[in-house]
Short mmCIF file of C-alpha atoms (C1' of nucleotides) in Angstrom, two decimals:
data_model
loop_
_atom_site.label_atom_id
_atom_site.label_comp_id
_atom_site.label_asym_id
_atom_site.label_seq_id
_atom_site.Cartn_x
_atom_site.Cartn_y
_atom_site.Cartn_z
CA UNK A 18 -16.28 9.47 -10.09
CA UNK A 19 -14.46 6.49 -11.74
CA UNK A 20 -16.39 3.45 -12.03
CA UNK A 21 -15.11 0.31 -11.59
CA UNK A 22 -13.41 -0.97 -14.53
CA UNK A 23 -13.04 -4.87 -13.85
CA UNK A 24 -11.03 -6.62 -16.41
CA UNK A 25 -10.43 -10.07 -17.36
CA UNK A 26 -7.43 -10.76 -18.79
CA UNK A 27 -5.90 -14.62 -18.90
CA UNK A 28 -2.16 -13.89 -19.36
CA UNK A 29 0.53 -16.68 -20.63
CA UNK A 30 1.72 -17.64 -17.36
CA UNK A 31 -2.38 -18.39 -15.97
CA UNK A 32 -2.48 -20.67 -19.48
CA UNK A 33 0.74 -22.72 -18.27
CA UNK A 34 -0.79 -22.75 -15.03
CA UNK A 35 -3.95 -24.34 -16.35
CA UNK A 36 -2.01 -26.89 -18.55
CA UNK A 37 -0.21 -28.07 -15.34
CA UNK A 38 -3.33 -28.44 -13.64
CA UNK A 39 -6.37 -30.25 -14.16
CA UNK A 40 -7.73 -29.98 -17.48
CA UNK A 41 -9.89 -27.33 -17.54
CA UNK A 42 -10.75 -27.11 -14.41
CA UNK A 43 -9.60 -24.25 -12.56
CA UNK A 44 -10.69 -21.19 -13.33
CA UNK A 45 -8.09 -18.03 -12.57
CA UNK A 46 -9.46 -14.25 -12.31
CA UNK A 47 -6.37 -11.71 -12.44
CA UNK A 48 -7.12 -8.27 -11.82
CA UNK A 49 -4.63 -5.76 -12.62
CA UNK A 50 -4.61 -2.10 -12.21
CA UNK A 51 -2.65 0.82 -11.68
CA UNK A 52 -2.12 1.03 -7.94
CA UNK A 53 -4.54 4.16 -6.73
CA UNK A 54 -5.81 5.03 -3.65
CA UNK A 55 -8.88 5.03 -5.21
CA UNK A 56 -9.52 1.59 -6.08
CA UNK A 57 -8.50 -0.77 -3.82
CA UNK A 58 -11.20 -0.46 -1.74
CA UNK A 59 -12.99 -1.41 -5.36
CA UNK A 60 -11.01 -4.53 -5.31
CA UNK A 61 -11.48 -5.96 -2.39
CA UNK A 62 -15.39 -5.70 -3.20
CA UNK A 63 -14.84 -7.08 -5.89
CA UNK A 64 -13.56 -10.22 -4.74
CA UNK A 65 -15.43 -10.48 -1.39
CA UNK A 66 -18.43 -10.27 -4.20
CA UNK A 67 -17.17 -13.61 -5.93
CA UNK A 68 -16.61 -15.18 -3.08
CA UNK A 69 -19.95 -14.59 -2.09
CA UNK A 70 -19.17 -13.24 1.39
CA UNK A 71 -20.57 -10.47 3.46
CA UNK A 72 -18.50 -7.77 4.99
CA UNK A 73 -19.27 -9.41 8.51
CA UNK A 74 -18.34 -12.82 7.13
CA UNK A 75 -14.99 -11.33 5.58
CA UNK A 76 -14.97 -9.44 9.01
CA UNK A 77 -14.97 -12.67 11.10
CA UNK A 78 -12.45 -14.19 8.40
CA UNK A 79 -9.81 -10.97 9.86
CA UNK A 80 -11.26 -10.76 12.98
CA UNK A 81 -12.45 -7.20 12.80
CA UNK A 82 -16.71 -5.85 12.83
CA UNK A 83 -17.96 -5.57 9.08
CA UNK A 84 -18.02 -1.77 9.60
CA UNK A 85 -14.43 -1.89 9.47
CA UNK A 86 -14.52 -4.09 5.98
CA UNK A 87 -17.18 -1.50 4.81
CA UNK A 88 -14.89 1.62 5.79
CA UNK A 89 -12.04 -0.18 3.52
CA UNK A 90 -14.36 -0.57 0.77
CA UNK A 91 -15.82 2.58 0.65
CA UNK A 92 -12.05 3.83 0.20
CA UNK A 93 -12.63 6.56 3.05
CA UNK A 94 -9.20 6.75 4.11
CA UNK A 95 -5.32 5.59 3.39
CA UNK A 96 -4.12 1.77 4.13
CA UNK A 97 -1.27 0.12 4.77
CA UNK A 98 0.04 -3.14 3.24
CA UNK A 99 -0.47 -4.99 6.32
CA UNK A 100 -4.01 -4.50 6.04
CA UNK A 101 -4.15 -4.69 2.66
CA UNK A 102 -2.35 -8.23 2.84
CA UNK A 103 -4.93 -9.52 5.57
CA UNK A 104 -7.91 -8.79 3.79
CA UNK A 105 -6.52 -10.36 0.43
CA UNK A 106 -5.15 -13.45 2.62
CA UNK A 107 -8.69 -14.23 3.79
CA UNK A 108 -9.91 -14.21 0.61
CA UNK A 109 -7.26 -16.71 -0.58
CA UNK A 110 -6.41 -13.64 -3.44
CA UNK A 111 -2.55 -13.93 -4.35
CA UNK A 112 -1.37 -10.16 -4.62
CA UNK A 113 1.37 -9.02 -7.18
CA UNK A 114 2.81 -5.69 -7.13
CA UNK A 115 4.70 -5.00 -10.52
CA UNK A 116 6.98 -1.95 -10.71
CA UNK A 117 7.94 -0.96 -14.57
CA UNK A 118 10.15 1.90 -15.47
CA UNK A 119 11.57 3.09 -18.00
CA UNK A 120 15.24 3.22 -18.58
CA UNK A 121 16.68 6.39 -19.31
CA UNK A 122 13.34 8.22 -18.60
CA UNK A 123 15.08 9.59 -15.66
CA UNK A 124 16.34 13.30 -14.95
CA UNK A 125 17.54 14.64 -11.78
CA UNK A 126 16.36 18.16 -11.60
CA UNK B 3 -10.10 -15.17 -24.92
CA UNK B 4 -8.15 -11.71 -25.14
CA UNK B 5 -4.78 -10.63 -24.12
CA UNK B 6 -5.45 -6.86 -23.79
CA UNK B 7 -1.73 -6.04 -24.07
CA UNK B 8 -0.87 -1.94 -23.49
CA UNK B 9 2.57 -1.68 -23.56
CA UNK B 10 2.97 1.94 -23.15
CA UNK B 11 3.93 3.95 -26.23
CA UNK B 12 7.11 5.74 -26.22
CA UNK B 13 6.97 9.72 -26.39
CA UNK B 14 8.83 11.72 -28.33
CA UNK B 15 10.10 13.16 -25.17
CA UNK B 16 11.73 9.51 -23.85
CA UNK B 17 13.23 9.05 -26.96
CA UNK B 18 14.72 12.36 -26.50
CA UNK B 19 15.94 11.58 -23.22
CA UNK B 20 17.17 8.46 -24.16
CA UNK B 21 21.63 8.79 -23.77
CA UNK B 22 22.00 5.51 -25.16
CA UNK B 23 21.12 2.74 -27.32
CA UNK B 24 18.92 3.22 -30.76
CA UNK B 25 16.18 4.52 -31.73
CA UNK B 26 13.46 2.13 -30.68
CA UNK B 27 15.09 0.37 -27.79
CA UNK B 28 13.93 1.90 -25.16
CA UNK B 29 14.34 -0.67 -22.56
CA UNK B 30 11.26 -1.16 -20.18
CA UNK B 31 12.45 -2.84 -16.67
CA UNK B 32 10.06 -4.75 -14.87
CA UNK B 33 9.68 -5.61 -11.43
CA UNK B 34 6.96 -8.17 -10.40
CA UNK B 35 6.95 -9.73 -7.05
CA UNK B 36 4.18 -11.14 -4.73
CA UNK B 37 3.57 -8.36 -2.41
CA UNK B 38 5.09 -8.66 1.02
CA UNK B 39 6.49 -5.88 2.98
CA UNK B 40 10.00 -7.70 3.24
CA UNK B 41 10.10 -6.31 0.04
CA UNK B 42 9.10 -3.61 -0.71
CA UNK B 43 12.10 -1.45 0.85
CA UNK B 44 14.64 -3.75 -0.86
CA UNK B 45 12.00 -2.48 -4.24
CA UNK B 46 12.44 1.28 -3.57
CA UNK B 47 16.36 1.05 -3.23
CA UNK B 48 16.67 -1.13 -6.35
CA UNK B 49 14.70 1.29 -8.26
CA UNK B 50 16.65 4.40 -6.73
CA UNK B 51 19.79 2.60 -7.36
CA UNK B 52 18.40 2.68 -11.07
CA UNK B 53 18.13 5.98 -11.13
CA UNK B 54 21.50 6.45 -9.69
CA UNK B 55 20.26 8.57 -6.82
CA UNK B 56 21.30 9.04 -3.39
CA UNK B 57 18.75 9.08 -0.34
CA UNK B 58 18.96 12.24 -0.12
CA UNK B 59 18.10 12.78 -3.58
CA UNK B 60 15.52 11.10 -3.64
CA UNK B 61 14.33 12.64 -0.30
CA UNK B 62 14.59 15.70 -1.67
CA UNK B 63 11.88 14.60 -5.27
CA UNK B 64 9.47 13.81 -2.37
CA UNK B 65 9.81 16.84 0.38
CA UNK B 66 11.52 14.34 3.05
CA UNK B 67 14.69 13.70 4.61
CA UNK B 68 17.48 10.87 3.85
CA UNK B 69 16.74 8.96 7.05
CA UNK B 70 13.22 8.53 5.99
CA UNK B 71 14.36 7.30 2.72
CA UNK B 72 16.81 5.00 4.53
CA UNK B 73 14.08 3.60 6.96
CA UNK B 74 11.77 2.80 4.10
CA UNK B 75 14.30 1.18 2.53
CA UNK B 76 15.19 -0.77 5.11
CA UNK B 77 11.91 -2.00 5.86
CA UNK B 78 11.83 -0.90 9.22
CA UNK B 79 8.04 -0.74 9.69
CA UNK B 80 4.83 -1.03 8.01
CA UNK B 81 3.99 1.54 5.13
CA UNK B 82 0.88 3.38 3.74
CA UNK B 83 -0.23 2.93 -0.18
CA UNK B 84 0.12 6.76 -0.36
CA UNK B 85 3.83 6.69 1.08
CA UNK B 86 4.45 3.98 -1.69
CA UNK B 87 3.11 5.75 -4.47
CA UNK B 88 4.92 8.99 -3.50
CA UNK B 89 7.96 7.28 -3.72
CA UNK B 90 7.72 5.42 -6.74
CA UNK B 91 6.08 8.55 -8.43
CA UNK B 92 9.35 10.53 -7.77
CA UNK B 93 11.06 7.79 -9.27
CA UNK B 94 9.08 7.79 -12.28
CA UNK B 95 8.05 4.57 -12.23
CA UNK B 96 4.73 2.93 -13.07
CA UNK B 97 3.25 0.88 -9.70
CA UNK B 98 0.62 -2.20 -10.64
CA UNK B 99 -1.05 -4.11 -8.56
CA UNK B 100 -2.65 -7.30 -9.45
CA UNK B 101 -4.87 -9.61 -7.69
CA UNK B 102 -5.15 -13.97 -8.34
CA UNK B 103 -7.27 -16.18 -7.48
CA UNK B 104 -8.87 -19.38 -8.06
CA UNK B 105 -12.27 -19.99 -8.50
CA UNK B 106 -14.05 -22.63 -6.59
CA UNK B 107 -11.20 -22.20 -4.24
CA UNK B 108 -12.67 -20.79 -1.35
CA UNK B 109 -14.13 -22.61 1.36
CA UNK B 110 -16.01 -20.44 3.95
CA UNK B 111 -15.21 -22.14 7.37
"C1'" DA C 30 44.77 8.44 6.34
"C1'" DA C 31 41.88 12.19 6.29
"C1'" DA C 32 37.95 14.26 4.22
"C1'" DA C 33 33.77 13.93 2.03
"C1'" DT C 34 29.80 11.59 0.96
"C1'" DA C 35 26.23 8.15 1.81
"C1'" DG C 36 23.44 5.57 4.74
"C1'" DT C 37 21.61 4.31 9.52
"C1'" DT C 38 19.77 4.86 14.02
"C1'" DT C 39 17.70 7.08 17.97
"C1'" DC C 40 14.72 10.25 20.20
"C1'" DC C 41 10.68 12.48 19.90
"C1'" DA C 42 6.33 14.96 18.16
"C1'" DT C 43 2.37 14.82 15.34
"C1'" DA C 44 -0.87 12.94 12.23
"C1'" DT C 45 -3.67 9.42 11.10
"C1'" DA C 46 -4.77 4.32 10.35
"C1'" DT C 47 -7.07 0.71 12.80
"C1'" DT C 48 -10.63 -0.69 15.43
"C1'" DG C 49 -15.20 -1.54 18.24
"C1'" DA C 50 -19.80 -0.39 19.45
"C1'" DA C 51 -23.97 1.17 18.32
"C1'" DA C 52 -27.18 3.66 15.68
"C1'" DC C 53 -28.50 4.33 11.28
"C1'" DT C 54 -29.79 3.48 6.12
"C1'" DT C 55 -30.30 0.50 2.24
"C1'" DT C 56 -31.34 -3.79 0.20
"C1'" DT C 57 -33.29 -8.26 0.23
"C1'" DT C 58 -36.58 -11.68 1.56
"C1'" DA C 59 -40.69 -13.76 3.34
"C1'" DT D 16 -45.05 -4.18 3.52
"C1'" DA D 17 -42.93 -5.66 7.46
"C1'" DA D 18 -38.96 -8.12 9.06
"C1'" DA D 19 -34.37 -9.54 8.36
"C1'" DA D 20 -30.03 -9.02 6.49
"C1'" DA D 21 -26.43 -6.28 4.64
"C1'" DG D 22 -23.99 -2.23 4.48
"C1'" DT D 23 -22.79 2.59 6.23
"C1'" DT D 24 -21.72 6.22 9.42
"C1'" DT D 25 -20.44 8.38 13.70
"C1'" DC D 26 -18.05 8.73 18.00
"C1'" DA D 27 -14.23 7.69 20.45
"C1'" DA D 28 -9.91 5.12 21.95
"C1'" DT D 29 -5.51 3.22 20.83
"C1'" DA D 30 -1.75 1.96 18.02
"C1'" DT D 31 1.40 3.19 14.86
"C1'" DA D 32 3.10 5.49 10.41
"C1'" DT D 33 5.24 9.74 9.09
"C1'" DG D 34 8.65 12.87 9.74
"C1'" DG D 35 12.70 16.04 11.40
"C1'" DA D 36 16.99 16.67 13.75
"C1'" DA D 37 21.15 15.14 15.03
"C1'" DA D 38 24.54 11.88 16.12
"C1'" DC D 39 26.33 7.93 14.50
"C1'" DT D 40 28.54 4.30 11.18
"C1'" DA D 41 29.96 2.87 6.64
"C1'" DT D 42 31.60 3.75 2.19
"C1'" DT D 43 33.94 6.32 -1.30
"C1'" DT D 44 37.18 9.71 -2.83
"C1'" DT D 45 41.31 12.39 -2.81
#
DNA sequence: AAAATAGTTTCCATATATTGAAACTTTTTA
DNA sequence: TAAAAAGTTTCAATATATGGAAACTATTTT
């Protein structure tokens, strides 16, 4: 099993951010990953966990029972965006999806 | 404060592939977008376009016909993280997710 | 303009994601 | 250590995503 690599990472556009903001004040998290299956369910933990809410508190946040927040957690089954986008929107989390390719990787078979 | 930057090395075998340009220049194309599933069909076709590939073609990298290519694309309906990555796995391109937020934020109602 | 190719839509079946309720287990607190 | 709180699992219903087939429209090519 893969554990749960968190990482930190303050990236030139959260600086600008800051410097447009009030000094020093706000604090940004970014967590980026490769998108798997697998690790959503880590992610949305994750930041429940820092915003110091139960899974029945995020529940009542999407209007579903905490047994539904656990079930996404725990990673048991596929998602779709739509849910995906919910649970991030109650937990005022701005999601990025990034797409990078390279050029002239490409063969048809 | 870090910047853990991992830009991917180039293999020997993308060089290889590589029709034009130098040595060296591989050219990495980046897509970043805050996630919304207006989007994410306009996403796929850009990305096919890339690749100069019909529907079909590209139906045909993941087991499924043109129209289901066409409906994704077309952002028809809601979609599952596993139909994404299937899709942008055929294409050869590298899906990230990444998740913002503020601290302090968060207000529980 | 006709033919060929590419993309879209509809109809329909099947698989499965979403969800609640309640019982259960684990963790925390008094 | 007993009670409370938090998290997990199971059972079951419903909604909907996936997918194929075929007819259709739009675009490109000759």
């Amino acid at each position: 099993m893969e554990t749960t690599k968190k990482m930190k990472m303050m990236s030139l556009d959260q600086l600008k951010d800051k410097h447009l903001g009030e000094v020093g004040t706000i604090e940004r998290d970014k967590y980026e990953f490769d998108l798997k299956i697998e690790i959503l369910g880590d992610m949305i933990k994750s930041v429940r966990k820092e915003r110091h809410l139960t899974q029945e508190q995020l529940g009542e946040l999407i209007g579903v029972q905490k047994s539904q927040i656990s079930k996404l957690e725990r990673n048991t089954r596929n998602v779709t965006i739509e849910t995906i986008l919910k649970v991030f929107k109650a937990l005022k989390a701005n999601v990025k999806f990034s797409i990078e390719m390279n050029e002239g990787e490409f063969k048809v078979a």
